[in-house]
Backbone as a chain_set.jsonl record, in Angstrom:
{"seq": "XXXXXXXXXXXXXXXXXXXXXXXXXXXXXXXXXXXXXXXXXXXXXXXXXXXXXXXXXXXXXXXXXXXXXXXXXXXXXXXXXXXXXXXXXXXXXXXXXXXXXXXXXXXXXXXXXXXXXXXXX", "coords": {"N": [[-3.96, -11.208, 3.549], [-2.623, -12.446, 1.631], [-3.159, -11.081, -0.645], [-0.765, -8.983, -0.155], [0.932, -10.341, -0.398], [0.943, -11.012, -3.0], [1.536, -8.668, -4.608], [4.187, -8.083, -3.508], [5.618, -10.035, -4.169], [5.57, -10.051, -7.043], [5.859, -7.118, -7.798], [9.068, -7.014, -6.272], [10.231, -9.522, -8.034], [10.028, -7.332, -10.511], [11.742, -5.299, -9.013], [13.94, -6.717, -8.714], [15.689, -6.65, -11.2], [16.562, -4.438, -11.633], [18.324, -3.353, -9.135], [20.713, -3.52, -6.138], [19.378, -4.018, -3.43], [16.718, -5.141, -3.449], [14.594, -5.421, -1.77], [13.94, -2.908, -0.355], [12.821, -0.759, -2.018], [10.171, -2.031, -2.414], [9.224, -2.79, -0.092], [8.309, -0.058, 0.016], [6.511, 0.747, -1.789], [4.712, -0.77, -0.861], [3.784, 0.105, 1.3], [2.969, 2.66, 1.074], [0.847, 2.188, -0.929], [-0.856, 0.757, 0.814], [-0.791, 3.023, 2.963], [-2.485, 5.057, 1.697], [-4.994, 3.016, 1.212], [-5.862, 3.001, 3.994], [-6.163, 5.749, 4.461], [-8.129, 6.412, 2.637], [-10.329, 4.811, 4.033], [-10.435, 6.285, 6.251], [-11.408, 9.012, 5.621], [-13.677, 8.366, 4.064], [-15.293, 7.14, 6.243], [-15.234, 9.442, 7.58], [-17.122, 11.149, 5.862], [-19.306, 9.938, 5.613], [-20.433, 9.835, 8.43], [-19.829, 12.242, 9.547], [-18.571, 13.588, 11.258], [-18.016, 16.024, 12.05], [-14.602, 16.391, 12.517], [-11.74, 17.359, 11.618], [-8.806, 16.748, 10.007], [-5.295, 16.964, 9.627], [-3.743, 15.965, 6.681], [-1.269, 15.392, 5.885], [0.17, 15.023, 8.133], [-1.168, 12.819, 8.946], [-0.217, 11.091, 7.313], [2.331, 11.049, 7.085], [2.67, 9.528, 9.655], [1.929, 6.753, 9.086], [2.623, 6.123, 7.106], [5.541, 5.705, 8.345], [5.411, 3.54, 9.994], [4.035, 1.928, 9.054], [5.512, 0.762, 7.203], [7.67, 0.207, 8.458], [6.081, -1.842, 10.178], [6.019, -3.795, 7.753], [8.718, -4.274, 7.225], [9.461, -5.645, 9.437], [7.88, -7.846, 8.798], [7.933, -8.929, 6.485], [10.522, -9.101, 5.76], [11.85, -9.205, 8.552], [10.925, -11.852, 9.654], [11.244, -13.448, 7.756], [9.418, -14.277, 5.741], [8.961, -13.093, 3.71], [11.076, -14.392, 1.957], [9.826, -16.885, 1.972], [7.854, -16.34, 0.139], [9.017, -15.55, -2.102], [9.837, -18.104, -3.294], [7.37, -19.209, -3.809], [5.693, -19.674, -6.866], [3.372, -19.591, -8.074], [2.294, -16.98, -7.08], [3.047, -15.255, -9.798], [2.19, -12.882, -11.431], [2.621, -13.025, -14.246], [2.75, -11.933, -17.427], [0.55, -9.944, -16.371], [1.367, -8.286, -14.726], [1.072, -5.453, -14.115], [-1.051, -4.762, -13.191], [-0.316, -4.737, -10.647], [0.915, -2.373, -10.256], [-1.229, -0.878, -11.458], [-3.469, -0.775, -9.124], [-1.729, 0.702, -7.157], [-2.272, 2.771, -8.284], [-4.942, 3.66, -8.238], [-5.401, 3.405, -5.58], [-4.022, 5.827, -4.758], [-5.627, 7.436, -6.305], [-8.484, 7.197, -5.078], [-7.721, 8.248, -2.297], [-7.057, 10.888, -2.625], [-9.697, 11.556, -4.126], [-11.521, 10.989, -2.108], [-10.605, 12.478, -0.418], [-10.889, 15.335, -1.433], [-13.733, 15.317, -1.501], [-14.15, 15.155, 0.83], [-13.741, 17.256, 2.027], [-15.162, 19.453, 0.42], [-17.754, 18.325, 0.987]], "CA": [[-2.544, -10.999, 3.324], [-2.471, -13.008, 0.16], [-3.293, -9.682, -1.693], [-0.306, -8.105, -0.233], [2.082, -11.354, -0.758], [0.783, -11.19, -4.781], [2.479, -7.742, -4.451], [5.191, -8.276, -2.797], [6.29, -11.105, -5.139], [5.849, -9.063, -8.448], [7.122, -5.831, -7.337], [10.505, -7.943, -6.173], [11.046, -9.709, -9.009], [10.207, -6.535, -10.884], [12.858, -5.16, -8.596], [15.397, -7.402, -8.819], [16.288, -6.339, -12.365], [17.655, -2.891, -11.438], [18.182, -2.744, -7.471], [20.684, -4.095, -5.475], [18.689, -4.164, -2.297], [14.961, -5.009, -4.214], [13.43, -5.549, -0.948], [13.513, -1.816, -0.026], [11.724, 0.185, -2.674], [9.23, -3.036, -2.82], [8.281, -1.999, 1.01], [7.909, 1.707, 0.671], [5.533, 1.155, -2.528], [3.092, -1.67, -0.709], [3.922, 1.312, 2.526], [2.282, 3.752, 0.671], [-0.326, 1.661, -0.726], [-1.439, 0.428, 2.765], [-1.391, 4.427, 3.871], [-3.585, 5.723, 0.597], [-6.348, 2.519, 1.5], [-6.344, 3.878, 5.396], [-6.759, 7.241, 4.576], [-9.344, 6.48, 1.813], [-11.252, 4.568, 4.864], [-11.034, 7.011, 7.272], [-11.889, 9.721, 4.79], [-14.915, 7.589, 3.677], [-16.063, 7.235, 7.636], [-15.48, 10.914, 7.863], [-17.751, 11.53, 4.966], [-20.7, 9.054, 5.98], [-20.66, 10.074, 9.393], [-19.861, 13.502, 9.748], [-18.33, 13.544, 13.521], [-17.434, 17.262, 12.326], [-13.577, 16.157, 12.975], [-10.894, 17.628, 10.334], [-7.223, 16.258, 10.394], [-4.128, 17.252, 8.676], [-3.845, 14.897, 6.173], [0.486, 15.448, 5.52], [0.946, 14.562, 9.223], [-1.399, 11.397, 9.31], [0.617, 10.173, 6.271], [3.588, 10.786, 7.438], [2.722, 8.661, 10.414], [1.438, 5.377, 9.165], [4.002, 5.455, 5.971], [6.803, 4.915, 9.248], [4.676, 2.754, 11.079], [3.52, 0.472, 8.094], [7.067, 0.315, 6.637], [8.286, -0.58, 10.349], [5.532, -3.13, 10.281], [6.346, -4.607, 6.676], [10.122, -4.835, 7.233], [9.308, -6.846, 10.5], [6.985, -9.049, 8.591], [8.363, -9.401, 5.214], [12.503, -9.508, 6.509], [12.5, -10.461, 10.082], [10.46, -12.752, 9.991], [11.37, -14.249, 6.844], [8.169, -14.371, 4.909], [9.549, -12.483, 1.971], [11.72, -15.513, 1.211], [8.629, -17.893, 1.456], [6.979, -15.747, -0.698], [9.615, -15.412, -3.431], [9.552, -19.534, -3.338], [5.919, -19.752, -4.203], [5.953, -19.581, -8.072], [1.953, -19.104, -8.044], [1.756, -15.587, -7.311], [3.941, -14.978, -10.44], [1.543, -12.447, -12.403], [3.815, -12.956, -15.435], [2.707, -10.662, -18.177], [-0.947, -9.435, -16.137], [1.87, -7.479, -13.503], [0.811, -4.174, -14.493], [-2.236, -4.891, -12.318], [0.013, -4.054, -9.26], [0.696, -0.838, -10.699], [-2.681, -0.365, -11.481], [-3.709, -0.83, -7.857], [-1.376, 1.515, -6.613], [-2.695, 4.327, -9.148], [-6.278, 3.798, -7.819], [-4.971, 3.723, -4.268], [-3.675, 7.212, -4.822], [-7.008, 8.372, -6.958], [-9.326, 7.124, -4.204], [-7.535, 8.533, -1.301], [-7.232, 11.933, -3.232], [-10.906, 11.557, -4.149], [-12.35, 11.012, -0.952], [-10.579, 13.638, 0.645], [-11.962, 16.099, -2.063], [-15.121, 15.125, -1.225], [-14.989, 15.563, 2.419], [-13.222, 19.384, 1.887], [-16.219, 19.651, 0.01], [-19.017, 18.623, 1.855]], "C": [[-2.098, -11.572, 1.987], [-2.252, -11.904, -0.913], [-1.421, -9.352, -1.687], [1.147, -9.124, -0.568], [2.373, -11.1, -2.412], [1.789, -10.016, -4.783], [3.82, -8.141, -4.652], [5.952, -9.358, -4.05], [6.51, -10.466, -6.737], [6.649, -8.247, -8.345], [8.845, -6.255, -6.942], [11.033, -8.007, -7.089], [11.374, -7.958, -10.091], [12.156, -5.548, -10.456], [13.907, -5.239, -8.281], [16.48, -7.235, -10.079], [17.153, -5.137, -11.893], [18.435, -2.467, -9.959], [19.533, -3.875, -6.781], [20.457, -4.605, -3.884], [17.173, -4.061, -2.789], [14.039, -4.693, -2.795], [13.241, -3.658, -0.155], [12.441, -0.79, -0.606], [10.28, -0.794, -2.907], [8.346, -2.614, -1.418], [7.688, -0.506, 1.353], [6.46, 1.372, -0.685], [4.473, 0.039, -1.783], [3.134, -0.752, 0.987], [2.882, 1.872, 2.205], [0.854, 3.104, -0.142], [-1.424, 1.991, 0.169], [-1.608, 1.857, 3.252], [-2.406, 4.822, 2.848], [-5.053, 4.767, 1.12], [-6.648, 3.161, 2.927], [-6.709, 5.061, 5.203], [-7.992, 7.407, 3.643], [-10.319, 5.715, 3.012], [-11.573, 5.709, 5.716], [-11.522, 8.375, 6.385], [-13.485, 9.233, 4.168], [-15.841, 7.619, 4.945], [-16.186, 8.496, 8.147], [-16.686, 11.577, 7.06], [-19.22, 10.938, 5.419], [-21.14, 9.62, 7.729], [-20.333, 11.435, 10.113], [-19.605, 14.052, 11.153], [-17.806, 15.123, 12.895], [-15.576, 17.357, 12.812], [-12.482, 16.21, 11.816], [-9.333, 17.218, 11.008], [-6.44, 17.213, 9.385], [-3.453, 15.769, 7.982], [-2.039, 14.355, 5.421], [0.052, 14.539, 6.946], [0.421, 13.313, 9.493], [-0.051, 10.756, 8.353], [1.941, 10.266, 6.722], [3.836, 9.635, 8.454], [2.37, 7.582, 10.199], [2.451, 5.444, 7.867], [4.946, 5.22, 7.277], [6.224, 4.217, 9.73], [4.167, 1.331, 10.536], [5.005, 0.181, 7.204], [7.862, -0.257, 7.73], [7.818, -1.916, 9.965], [6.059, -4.277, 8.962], [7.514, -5.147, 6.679], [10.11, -5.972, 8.197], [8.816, -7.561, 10.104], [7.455, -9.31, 7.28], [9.827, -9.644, 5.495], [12.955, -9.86, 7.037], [12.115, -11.794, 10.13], [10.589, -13.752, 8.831], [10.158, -14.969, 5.781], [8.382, -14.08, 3.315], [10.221, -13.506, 1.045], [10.837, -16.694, 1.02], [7.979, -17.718, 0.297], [7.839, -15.681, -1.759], [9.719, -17.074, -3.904], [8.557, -19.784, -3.94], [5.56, -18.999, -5.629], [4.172, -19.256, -8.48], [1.48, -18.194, -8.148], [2.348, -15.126, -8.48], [2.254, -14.455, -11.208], [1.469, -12.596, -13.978], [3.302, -11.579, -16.201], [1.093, -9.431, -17.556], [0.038, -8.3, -14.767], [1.84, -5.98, -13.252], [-0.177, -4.15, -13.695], [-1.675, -4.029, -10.507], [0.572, -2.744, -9.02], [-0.567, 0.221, -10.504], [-3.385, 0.206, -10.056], [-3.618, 0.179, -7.098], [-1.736, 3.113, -6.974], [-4.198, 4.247, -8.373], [-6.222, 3.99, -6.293], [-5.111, 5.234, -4.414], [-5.361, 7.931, -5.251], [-8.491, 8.326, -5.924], [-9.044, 8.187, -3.243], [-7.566, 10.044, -1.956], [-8.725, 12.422, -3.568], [-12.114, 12.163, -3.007], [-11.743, 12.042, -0.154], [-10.67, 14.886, -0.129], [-13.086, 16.816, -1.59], [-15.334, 14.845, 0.402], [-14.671, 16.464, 2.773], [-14.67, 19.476, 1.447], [-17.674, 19.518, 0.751], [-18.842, 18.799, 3.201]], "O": [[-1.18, -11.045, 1.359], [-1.395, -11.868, -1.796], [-0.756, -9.406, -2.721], [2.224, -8.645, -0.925], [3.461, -11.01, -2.981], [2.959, -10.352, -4.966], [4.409, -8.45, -5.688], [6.956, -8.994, -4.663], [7.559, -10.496, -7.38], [7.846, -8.314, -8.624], [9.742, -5.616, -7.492], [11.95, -7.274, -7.458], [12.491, -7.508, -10.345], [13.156, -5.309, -11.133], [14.712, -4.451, -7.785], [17.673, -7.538, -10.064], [18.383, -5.117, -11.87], [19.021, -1.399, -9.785], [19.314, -5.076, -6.934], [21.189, -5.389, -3.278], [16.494, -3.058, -2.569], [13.063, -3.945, -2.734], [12.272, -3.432, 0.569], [11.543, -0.197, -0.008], [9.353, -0.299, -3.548], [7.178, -2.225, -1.451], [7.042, 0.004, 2.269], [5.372, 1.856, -0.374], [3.327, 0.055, -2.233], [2.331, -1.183, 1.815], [1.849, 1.728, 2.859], [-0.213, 3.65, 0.136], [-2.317, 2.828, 0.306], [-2.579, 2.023, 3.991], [-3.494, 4.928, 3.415], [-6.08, 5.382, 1.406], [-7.67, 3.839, 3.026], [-7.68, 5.474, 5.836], [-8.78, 8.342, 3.786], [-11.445, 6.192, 2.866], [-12.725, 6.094, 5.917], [-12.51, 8.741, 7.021], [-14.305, 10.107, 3.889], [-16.995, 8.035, 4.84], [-17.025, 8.78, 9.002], [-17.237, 12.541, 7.591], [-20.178, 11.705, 5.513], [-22.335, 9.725, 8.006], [-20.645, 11.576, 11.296], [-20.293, 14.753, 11.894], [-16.843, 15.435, 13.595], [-15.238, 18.363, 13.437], [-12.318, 15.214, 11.111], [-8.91, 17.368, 12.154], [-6.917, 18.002, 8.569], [-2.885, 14.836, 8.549], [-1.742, 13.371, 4.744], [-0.38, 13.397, 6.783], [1.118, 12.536, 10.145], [0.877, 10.073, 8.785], [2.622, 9.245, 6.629], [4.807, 8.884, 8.364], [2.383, 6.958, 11.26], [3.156, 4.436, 7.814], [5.211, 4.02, 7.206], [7.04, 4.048, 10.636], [3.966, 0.236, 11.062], [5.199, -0.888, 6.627], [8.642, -1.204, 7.628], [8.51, -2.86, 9.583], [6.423, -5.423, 9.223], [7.664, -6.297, 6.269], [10.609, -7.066, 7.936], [8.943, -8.559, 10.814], [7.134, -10.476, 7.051], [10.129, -10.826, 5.326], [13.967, -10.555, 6.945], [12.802, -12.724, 10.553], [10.052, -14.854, 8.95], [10.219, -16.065, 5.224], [8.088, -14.616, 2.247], [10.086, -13.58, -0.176], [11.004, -17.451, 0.064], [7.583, -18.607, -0.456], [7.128, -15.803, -2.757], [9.658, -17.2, -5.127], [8.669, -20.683, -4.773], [5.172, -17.831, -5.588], [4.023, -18.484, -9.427], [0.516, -17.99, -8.887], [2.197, -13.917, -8.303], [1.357, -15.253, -11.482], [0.522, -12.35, -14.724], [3.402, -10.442, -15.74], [0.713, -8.427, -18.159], [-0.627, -7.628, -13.979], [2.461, -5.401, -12.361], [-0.214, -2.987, -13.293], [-2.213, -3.279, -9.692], [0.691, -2.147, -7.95], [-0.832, 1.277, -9.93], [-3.764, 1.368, -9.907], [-4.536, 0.704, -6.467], [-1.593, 4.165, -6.351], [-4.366, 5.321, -7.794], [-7.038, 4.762, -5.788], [-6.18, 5.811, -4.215], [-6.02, 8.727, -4.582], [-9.377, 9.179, -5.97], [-9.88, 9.087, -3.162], [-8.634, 10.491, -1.538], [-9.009, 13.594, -3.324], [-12.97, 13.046, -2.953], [-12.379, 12.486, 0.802], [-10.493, 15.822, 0.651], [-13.4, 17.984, -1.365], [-16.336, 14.457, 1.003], [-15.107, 16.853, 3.857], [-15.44, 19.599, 2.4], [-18.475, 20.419, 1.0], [-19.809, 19.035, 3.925]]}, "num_chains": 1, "name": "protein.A"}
């Protein structure tokens, strides 16, 4: 969870410049994250193991972006974590915060990748 705190703390501040509600667009982009690495796993276990089992890959995503944005608001808002986490001056990337950008671009290029490459083979 550390990973997704480092996030969470960049993207914020990032978002505190222009937003006044930061903590919303901060959970839909570590949302969508979190759905691109799941679907690059199960796309990866589909590929290695070949159970012959094709999905529709709109309707998973649709379902774990509400389900992991559910979960994040409950764990970064209700529960008050988000404000621990903006406290702890550590995760502060400062000028290396392009990294959590980065992340999210390779998210996308994996999960796009791997489901390529299991149309394909």
């Amino acid at each position: 969870m550390k990973f997704f705190n480092i996030l969470y703390f960049n993207l914020y501040k990032n978002s505190q410049k222009g937003n006044a509600a930061p903590e919303i667009p901060v959970l839909g982009i570590i949302s969508f994250g979190q759905v691109f690495n799941i679907i690059t796993v199960i796309n990866v276990f589909l590929i290695l193991f070949k159970p012959g089992f094709n999905y529709e890959i709109h309707k998973l995503f649709l379902v774990l972006a509400v389900i992991l944005f559910g979960f994040n608001y409950f764990y970064f808002e209700k529960k008050k974590v988000g404000s621990e986490i903006m406290a702890d001056e550590k995760l502060d990337l400062k000028e290396k915060s392009f990294l959590t950008y980065l992340y999210l671009i390779f998210s996308v290029f994996l999960a796009g990748f791997s489901y390529y490459l299991l149309r394909e083979f």
